[in-house]
Tab-separated table of C-alpha atoms in Angstrom:
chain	number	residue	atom	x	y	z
C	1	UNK	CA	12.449	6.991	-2.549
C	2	UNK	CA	10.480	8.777	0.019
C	3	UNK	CA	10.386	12.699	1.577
C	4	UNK	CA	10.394	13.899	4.591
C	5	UNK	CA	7.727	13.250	7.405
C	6	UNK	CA	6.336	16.922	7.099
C	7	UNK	CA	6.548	17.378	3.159
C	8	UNK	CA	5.404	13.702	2.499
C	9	UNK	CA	2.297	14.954	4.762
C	10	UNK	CA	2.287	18.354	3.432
C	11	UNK	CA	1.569	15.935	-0.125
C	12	UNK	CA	-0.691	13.747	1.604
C	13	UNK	CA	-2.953	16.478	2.374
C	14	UNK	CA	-2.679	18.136	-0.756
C	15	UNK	CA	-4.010	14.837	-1.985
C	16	UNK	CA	-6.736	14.439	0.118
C	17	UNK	CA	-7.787	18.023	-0.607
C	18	UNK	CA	-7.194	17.622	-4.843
C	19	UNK	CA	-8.796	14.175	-4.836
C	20	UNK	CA	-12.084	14.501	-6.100
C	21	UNK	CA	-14.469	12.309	-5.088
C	22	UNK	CA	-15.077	8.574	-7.135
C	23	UNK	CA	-18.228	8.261	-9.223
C	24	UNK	CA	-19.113	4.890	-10.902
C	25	UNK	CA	-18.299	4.761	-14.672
C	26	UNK	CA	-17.143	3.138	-17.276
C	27	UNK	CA	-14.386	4.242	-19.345
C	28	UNK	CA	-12.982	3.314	-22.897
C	29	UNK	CA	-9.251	4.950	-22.221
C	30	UNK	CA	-6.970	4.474	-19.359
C	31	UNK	CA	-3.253	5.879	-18.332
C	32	UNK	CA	-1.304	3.826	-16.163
C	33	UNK	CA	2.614	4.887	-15.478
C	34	UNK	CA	5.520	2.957	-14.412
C	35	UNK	CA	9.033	4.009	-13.726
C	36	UNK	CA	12.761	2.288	-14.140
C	37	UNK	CA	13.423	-0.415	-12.185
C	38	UNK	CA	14.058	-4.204	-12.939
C	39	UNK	CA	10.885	-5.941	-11.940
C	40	UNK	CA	9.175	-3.403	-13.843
C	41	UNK	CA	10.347	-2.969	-17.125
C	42	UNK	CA	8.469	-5.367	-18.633
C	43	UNK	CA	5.645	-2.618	-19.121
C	44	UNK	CA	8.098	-0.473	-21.503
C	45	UNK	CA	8.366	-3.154	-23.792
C	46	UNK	CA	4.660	-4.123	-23.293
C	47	UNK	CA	4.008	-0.902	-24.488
C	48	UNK	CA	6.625	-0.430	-26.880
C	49	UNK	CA	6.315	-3.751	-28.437
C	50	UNK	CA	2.116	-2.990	-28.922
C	51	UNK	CA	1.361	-6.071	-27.065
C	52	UNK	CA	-0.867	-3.879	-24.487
C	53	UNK	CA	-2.539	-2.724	-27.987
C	54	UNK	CA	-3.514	-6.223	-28.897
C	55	UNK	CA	-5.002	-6.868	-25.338
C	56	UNK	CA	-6.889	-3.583	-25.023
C	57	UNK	CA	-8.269	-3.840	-28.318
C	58	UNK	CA	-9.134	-7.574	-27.532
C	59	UNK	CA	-11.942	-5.867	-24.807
C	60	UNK	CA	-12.451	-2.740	-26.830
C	61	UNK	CA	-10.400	-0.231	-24.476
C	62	UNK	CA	-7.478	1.920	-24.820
C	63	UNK	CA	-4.493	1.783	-22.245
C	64	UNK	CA	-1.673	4.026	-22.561
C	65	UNK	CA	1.305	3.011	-20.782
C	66	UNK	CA	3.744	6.209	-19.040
C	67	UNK	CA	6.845	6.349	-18.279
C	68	UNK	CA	7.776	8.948	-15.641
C	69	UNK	CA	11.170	9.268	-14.531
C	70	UNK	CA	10.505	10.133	-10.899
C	71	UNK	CA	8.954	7.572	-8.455
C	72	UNK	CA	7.636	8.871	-5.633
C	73	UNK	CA	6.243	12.055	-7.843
C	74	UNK	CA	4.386	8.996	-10.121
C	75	UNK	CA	2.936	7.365	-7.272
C	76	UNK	CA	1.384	10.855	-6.263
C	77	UNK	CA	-0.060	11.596	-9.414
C	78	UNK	CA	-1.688	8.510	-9.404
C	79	UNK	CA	-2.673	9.122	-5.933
C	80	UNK	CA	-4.596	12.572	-7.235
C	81	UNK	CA	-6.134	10.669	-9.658
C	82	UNK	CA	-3.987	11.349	-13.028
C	83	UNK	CA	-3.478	7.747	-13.712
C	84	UNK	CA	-5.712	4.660	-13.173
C	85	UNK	CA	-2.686	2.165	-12.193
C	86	UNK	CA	0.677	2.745	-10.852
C	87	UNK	CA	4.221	0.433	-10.356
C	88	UNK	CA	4.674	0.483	-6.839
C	89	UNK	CA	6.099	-1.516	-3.702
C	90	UNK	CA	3.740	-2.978	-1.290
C	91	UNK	CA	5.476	-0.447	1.478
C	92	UNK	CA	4.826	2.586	-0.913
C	93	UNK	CA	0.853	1.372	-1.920
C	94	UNK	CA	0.517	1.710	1.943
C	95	UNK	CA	1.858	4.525	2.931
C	96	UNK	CA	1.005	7.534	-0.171
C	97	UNK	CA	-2.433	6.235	-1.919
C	98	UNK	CA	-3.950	4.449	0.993
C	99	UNK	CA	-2.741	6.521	3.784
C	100	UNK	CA	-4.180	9.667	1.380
C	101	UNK	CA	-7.682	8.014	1.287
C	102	UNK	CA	-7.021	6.152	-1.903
C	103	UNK	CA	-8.961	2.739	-2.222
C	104	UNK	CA	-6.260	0.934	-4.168
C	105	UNK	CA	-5.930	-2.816	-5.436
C	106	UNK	CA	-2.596	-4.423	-6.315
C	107	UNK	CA	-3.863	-6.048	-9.758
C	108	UNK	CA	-0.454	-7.875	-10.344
C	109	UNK	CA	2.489	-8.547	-7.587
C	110	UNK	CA	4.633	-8.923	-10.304
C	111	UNK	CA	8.069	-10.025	-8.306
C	112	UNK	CA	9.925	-9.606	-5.089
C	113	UNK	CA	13.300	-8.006	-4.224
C	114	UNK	CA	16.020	-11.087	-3.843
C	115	UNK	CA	19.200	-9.068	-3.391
C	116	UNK	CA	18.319	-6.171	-5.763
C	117	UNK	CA	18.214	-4.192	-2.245
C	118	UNK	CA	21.552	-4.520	-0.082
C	119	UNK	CA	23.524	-2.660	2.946
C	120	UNK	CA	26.959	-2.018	2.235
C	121	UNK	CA	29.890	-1.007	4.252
C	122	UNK	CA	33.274	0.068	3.419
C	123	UNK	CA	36.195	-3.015	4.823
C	124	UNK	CA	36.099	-6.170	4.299
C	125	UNK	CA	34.727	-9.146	6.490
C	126	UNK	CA	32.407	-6.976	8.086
C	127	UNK	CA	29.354	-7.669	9.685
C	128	UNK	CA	26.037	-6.347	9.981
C	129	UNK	CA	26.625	-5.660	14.308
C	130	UNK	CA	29.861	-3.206	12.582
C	131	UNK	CA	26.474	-0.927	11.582
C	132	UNK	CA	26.130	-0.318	15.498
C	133	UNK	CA	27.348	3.423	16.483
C	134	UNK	CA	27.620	4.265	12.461
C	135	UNK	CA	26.073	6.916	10.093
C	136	UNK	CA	23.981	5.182	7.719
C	137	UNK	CA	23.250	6.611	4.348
C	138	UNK	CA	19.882	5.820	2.614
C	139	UNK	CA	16.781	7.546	1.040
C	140	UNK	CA	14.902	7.720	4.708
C	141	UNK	CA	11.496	6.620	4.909
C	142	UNK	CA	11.837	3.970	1.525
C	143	UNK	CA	12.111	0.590	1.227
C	144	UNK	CA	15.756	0.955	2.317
C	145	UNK	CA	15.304	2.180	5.462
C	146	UNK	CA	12.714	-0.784	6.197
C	147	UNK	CA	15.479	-3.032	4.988
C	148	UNK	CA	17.892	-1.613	7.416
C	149	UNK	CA	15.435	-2.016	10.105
C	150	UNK	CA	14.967	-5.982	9.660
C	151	UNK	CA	18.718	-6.354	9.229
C	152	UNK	CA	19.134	-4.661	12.449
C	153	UNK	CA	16.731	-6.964	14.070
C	154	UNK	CA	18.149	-9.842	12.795
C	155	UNK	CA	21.593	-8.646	14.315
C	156	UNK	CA	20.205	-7.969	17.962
C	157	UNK	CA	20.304	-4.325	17.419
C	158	UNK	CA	18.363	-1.199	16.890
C	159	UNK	CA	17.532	1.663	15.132
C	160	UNK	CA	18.707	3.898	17.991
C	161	UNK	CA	22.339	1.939	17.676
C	162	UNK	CA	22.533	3.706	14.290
C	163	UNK	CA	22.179	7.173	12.693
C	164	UNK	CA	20.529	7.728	9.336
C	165	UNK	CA	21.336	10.232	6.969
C	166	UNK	CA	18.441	10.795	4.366
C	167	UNK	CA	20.257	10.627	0.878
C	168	UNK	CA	18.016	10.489	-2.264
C	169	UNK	CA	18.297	7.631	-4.300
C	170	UNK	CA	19.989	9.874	-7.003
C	171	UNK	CA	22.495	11.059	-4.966
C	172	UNK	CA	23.794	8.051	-3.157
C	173	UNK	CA	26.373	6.495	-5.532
C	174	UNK	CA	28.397	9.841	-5.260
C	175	UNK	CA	27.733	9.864	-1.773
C	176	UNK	CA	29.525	6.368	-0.796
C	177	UNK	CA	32.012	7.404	-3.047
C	178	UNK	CA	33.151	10.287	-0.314
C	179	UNK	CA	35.459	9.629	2.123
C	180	UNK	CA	32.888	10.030	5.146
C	181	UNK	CA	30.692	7.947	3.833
C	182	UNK	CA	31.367	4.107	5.578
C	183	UNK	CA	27.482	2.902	5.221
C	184	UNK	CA	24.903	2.770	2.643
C	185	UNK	CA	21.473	1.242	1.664
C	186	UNK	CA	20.485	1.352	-2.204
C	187	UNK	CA	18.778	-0.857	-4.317
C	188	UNK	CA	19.937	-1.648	-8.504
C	189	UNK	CA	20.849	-0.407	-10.628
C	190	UNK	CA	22.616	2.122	-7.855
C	191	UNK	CA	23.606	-1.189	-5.491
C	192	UNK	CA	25.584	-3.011	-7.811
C	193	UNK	CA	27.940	0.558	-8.407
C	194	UNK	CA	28.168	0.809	-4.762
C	195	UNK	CA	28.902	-2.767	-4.355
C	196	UNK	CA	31.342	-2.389	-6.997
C	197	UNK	CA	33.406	-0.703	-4.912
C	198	UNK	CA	36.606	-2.437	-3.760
C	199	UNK	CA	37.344	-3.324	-0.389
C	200	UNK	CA	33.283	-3.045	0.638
C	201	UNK	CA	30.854	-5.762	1.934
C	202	UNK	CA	27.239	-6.213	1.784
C	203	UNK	CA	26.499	-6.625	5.607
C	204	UNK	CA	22.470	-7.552	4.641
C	205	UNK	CA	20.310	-8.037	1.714
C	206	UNK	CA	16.562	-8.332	0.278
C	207	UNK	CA	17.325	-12.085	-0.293
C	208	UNK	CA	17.680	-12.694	3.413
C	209	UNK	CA	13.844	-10.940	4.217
C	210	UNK	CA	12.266	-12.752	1.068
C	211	UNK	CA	8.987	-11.562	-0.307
C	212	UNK	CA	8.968	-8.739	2.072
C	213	UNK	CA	10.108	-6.058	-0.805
C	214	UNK	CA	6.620	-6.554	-3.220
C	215	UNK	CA	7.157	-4.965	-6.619
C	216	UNK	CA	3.001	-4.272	-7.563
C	217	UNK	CA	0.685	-3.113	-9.951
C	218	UNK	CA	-1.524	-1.242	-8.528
C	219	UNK	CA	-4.764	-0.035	-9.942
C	220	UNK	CA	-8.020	2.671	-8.948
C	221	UNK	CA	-10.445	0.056	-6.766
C	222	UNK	CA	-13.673	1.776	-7.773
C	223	UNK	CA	-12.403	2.241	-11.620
C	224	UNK	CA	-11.218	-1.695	-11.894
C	225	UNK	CA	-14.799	-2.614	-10.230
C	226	UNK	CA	-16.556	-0.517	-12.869
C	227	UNK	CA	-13.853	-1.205	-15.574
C	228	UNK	CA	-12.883	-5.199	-15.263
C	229	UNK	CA	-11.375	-5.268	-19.143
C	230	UNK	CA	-8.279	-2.547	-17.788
C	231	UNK	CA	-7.679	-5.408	-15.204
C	232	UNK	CA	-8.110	-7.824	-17.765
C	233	UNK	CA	-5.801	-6.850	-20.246
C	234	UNK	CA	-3.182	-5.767	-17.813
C	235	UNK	CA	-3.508	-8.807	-16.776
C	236	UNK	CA	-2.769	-10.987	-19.957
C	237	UNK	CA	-0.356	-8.506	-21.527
C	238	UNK	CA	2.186	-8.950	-18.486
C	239	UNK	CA	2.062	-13.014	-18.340
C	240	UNK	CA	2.360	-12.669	-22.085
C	241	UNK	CA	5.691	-10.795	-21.889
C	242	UNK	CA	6.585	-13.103	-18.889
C	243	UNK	CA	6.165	-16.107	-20.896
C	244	UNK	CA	8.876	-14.811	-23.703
C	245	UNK	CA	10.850	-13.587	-21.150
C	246	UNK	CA	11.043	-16.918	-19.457
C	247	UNK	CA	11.914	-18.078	-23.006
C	248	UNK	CA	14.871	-15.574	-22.807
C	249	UNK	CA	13.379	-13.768	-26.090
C	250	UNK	CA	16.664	-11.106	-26.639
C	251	UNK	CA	14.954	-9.218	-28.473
C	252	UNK	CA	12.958	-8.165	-25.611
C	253	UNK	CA	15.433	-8.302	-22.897
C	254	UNK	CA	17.947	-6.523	-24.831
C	255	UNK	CA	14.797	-3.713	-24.916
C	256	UNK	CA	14.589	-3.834	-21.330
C	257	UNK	CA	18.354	-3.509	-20.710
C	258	UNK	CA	18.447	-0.354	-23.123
C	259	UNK	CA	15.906	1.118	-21.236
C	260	UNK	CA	17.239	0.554	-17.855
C	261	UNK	CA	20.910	2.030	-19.202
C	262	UNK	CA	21.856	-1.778	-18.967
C	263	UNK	CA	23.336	-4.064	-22.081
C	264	UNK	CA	21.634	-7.716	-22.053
C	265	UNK	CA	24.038	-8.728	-19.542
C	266	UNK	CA	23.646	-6.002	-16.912
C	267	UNK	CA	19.886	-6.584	-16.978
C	268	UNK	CA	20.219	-10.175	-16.728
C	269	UNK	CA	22.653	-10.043	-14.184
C	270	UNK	CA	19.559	-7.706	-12.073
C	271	UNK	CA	16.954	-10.233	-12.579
C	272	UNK	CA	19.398	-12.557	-11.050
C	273	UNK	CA	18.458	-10.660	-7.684
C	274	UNK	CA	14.522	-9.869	-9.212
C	275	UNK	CA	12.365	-12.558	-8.263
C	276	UNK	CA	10.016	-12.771	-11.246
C	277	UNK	CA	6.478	-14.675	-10.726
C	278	UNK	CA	6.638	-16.304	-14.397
C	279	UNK	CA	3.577	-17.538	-14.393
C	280	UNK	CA	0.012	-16.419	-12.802
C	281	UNK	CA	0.355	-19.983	-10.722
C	282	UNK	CA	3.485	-19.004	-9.660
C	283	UNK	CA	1.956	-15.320	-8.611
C	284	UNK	CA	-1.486	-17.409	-7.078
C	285	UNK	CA	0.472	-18.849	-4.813
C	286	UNK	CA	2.417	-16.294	-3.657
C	287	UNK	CA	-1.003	-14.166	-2.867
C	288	UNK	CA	-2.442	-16.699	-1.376
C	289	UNK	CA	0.432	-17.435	0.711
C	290	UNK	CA	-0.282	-16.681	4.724
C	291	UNK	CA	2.583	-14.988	4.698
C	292	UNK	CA	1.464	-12.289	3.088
C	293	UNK	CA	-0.772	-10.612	5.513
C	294	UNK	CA	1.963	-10.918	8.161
C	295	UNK	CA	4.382	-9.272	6.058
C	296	UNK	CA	2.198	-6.245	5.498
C	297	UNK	CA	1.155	-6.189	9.153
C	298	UNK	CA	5.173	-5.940	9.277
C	299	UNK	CA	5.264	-2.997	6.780
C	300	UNK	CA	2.220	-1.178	8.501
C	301	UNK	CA	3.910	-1.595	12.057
C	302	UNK	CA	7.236	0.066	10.586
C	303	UNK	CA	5.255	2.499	8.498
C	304	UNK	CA	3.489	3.989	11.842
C	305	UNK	CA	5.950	3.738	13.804
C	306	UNK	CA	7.627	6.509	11.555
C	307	UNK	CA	4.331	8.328	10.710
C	308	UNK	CA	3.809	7.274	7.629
C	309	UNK	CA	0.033	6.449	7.748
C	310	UNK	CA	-1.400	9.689	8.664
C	311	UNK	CA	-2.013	12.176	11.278
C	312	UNK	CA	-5.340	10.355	12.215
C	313	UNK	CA	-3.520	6.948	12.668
C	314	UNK	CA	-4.395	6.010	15.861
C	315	UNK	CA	-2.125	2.465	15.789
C	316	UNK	CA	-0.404	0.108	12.871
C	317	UNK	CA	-3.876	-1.140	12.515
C	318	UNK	CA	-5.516	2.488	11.380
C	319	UNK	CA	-5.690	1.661	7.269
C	320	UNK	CA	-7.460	-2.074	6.698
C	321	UNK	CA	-6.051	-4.495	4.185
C	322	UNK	CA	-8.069	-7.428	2.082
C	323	UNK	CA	-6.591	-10.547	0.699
C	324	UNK	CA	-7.557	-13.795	-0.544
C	325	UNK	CA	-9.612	-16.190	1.283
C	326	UNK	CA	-11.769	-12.794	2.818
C	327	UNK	CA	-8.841	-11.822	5.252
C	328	UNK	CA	-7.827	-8.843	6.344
C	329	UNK	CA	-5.669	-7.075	8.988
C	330	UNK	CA	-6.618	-3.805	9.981
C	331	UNK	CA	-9.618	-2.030	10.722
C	332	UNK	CA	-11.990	-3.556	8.376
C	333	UNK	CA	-14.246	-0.027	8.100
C	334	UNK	CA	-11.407	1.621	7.066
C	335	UNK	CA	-10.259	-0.856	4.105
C	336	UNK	CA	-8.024	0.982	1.667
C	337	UNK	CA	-5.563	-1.848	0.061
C	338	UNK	CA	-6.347	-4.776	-1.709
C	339	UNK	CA	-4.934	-7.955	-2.879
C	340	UNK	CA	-7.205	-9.167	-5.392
C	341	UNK	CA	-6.432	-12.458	-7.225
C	342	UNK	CA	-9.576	-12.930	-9.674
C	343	UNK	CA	-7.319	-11.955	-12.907
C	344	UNK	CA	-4.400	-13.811	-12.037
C	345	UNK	CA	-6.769	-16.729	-11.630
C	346	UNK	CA	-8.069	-15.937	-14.793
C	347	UNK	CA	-4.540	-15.901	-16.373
C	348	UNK	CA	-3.806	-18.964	-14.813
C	349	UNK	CA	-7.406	-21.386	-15.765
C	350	UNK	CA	-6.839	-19.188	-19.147
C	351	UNK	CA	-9.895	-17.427	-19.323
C	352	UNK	CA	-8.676	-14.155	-20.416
């Protein structure tokens, strides 16, 4: 999911340069894009279904909802300003728009990774200290390599025991299907073909490092200050879908599947390992959780550590982050990610 060091810099740059700069004003039409993956396809059938029509209309806006089929390239063209809102993981929201200068809020953390992101090795009864000494195969720099990196902490080892071998996400089905190949990290729909494989074992998973993997959201700051109906009918169009999909409406969920390359039970079978936040209570607490800043001073530790926040980033602590309650980690002059719950809250006390 990522590039390399020097082009994802190269990009950065280019963003910063591109970027112009962020007046106030209000808007009647908005673009926000999304791209395949099972915590997020709720927004095609959002779109497709018109139930972001009947929200935007209910404050007198227009949102048109994107699908782009490649995700780092969406996040970037959100990050130069060609969309208002963006799916993202917490790891990604870090590391392109707010390591590129772009104040950005995650409106909705709409679920968490619970074994939709897995290392797998070839034999069975292996273990994840059988990584040490091997080559590793995983898009480097994405939430997979941060994956490998806690499951190697949690097994005594490091990141020096191991080699990685950048492998787009696109490429690394065929990849573990080569004779060379003994180690891989993916995440579904690609994990569940790789972990289809017989004779293989999944050493280390998302559900082990839960709530760590953040499947956002995220919006413009300055245009959801100026613009509080685009966060509002977000907002009430996704708990609207995830109240029928907690019903199990088929209708939609067979939508979803079709549009992930899934039938009903494929999809189902990924939201198995998708931990959904049904409800805004459900998502309240979640935000409001302590945990959460000291899993994102987690992700901003890895994310310097491989140079992922910037030329000018001085420590982990460079980019400042806001959450509930007024806390924040970071430097707090340099605040560039947000956590805002005011519209779940309204979901939730139902004043949207």
């Amino acid at each position: 999911m990522k590039k390399s060091p020097l082009l994802r810099s190269l990009l950065l740059s280019l963003v910063m340069l591109t970027t112009l700069p962020t007046f106030a004003a209000v808007k009647k039409e908005f673009n926000v894009c999304w791209t395949i993956y099972a915590g997020w396809m709720p927004w095609g059938t959002i779109s497709n279904s018109k139930i972001i029509d009947k929200w935007a209309d209910k404050y007198g806006i227009k949102i048109n909802i994107v699908q782009l089929n490649d995700y780092i390239e969406s996040i970037n063209q959100y990050t130069a300003g060609q969309f208002d809102g963006c799916t993202m993981t917490n790891m990604d929201a870090l590391t392109i728009p707010a390591a590129g200068g772009v104040d950005s809020t995650a409106l909705i953390l709409g679920s968490y990774s619970e074994g939709n992101d897995g290392v797998v090795m070839k034999g069975e009864g292996k273990t994840l200290k059988d990584l040490k000494g091997q080559q590793i195969y995983l898009p480097e720099l994405s939430v997979s390599h941060y994956l490998l990196v806690r499951g190697l902490e949690k097994a005594g080892l490091a990141e020096k025991d191991v080699t990685v071998v950048n492998t787009s996400d696109a490429d690394i089905v065929s990849a573990f299907a080569t004779p060379k190949v003994q180690a891989a990290v993916a995440w579904n729909p690609q994990l569940s073909v790789i972990k289809g494989t017989p004779k293989t074992t999944e050493v280390f998973s998302s559900s082990q490092v839960p709530g760590e993997l953040i499947d956002m959201m995220v919006v413009n700051t300055q245009t959801l200050k100026d613009n509080p109906a685009l966060g509002k009918a977000l907002t009430g169009a996704w708990y609207e879908m995830m109240a029928q999909m907690k019903a199990q409406n088929k209708e939609a969920l067979s939508a979803m599947a079709a549009a992930s390359g899934t039938d009903l039970a494929g999809y189902q079978a990924q939201l198995k390992t998708t931990h959904l936040f049904y409800t805004p209570a459900d998502n309240l607490a979640f935000i409001r959780s302590p945990d959460l800043p000291k899993t994102m001073q987690r992700v901003a530790t890895f994310s310097f550590e491989k140079g992922l926040l910037g030329d000018g980033a001085q420590s982990a602590d460079f980019i400042g982050m806001a959450f509930p309650g007024n806390l924040s980690a970071g430097d707090a002059a340099n605040v560039k990610l947000r956590f805002d719950d005011s519209f779940v809250k309204m979901a939730a006390d139902g004043k949207l």
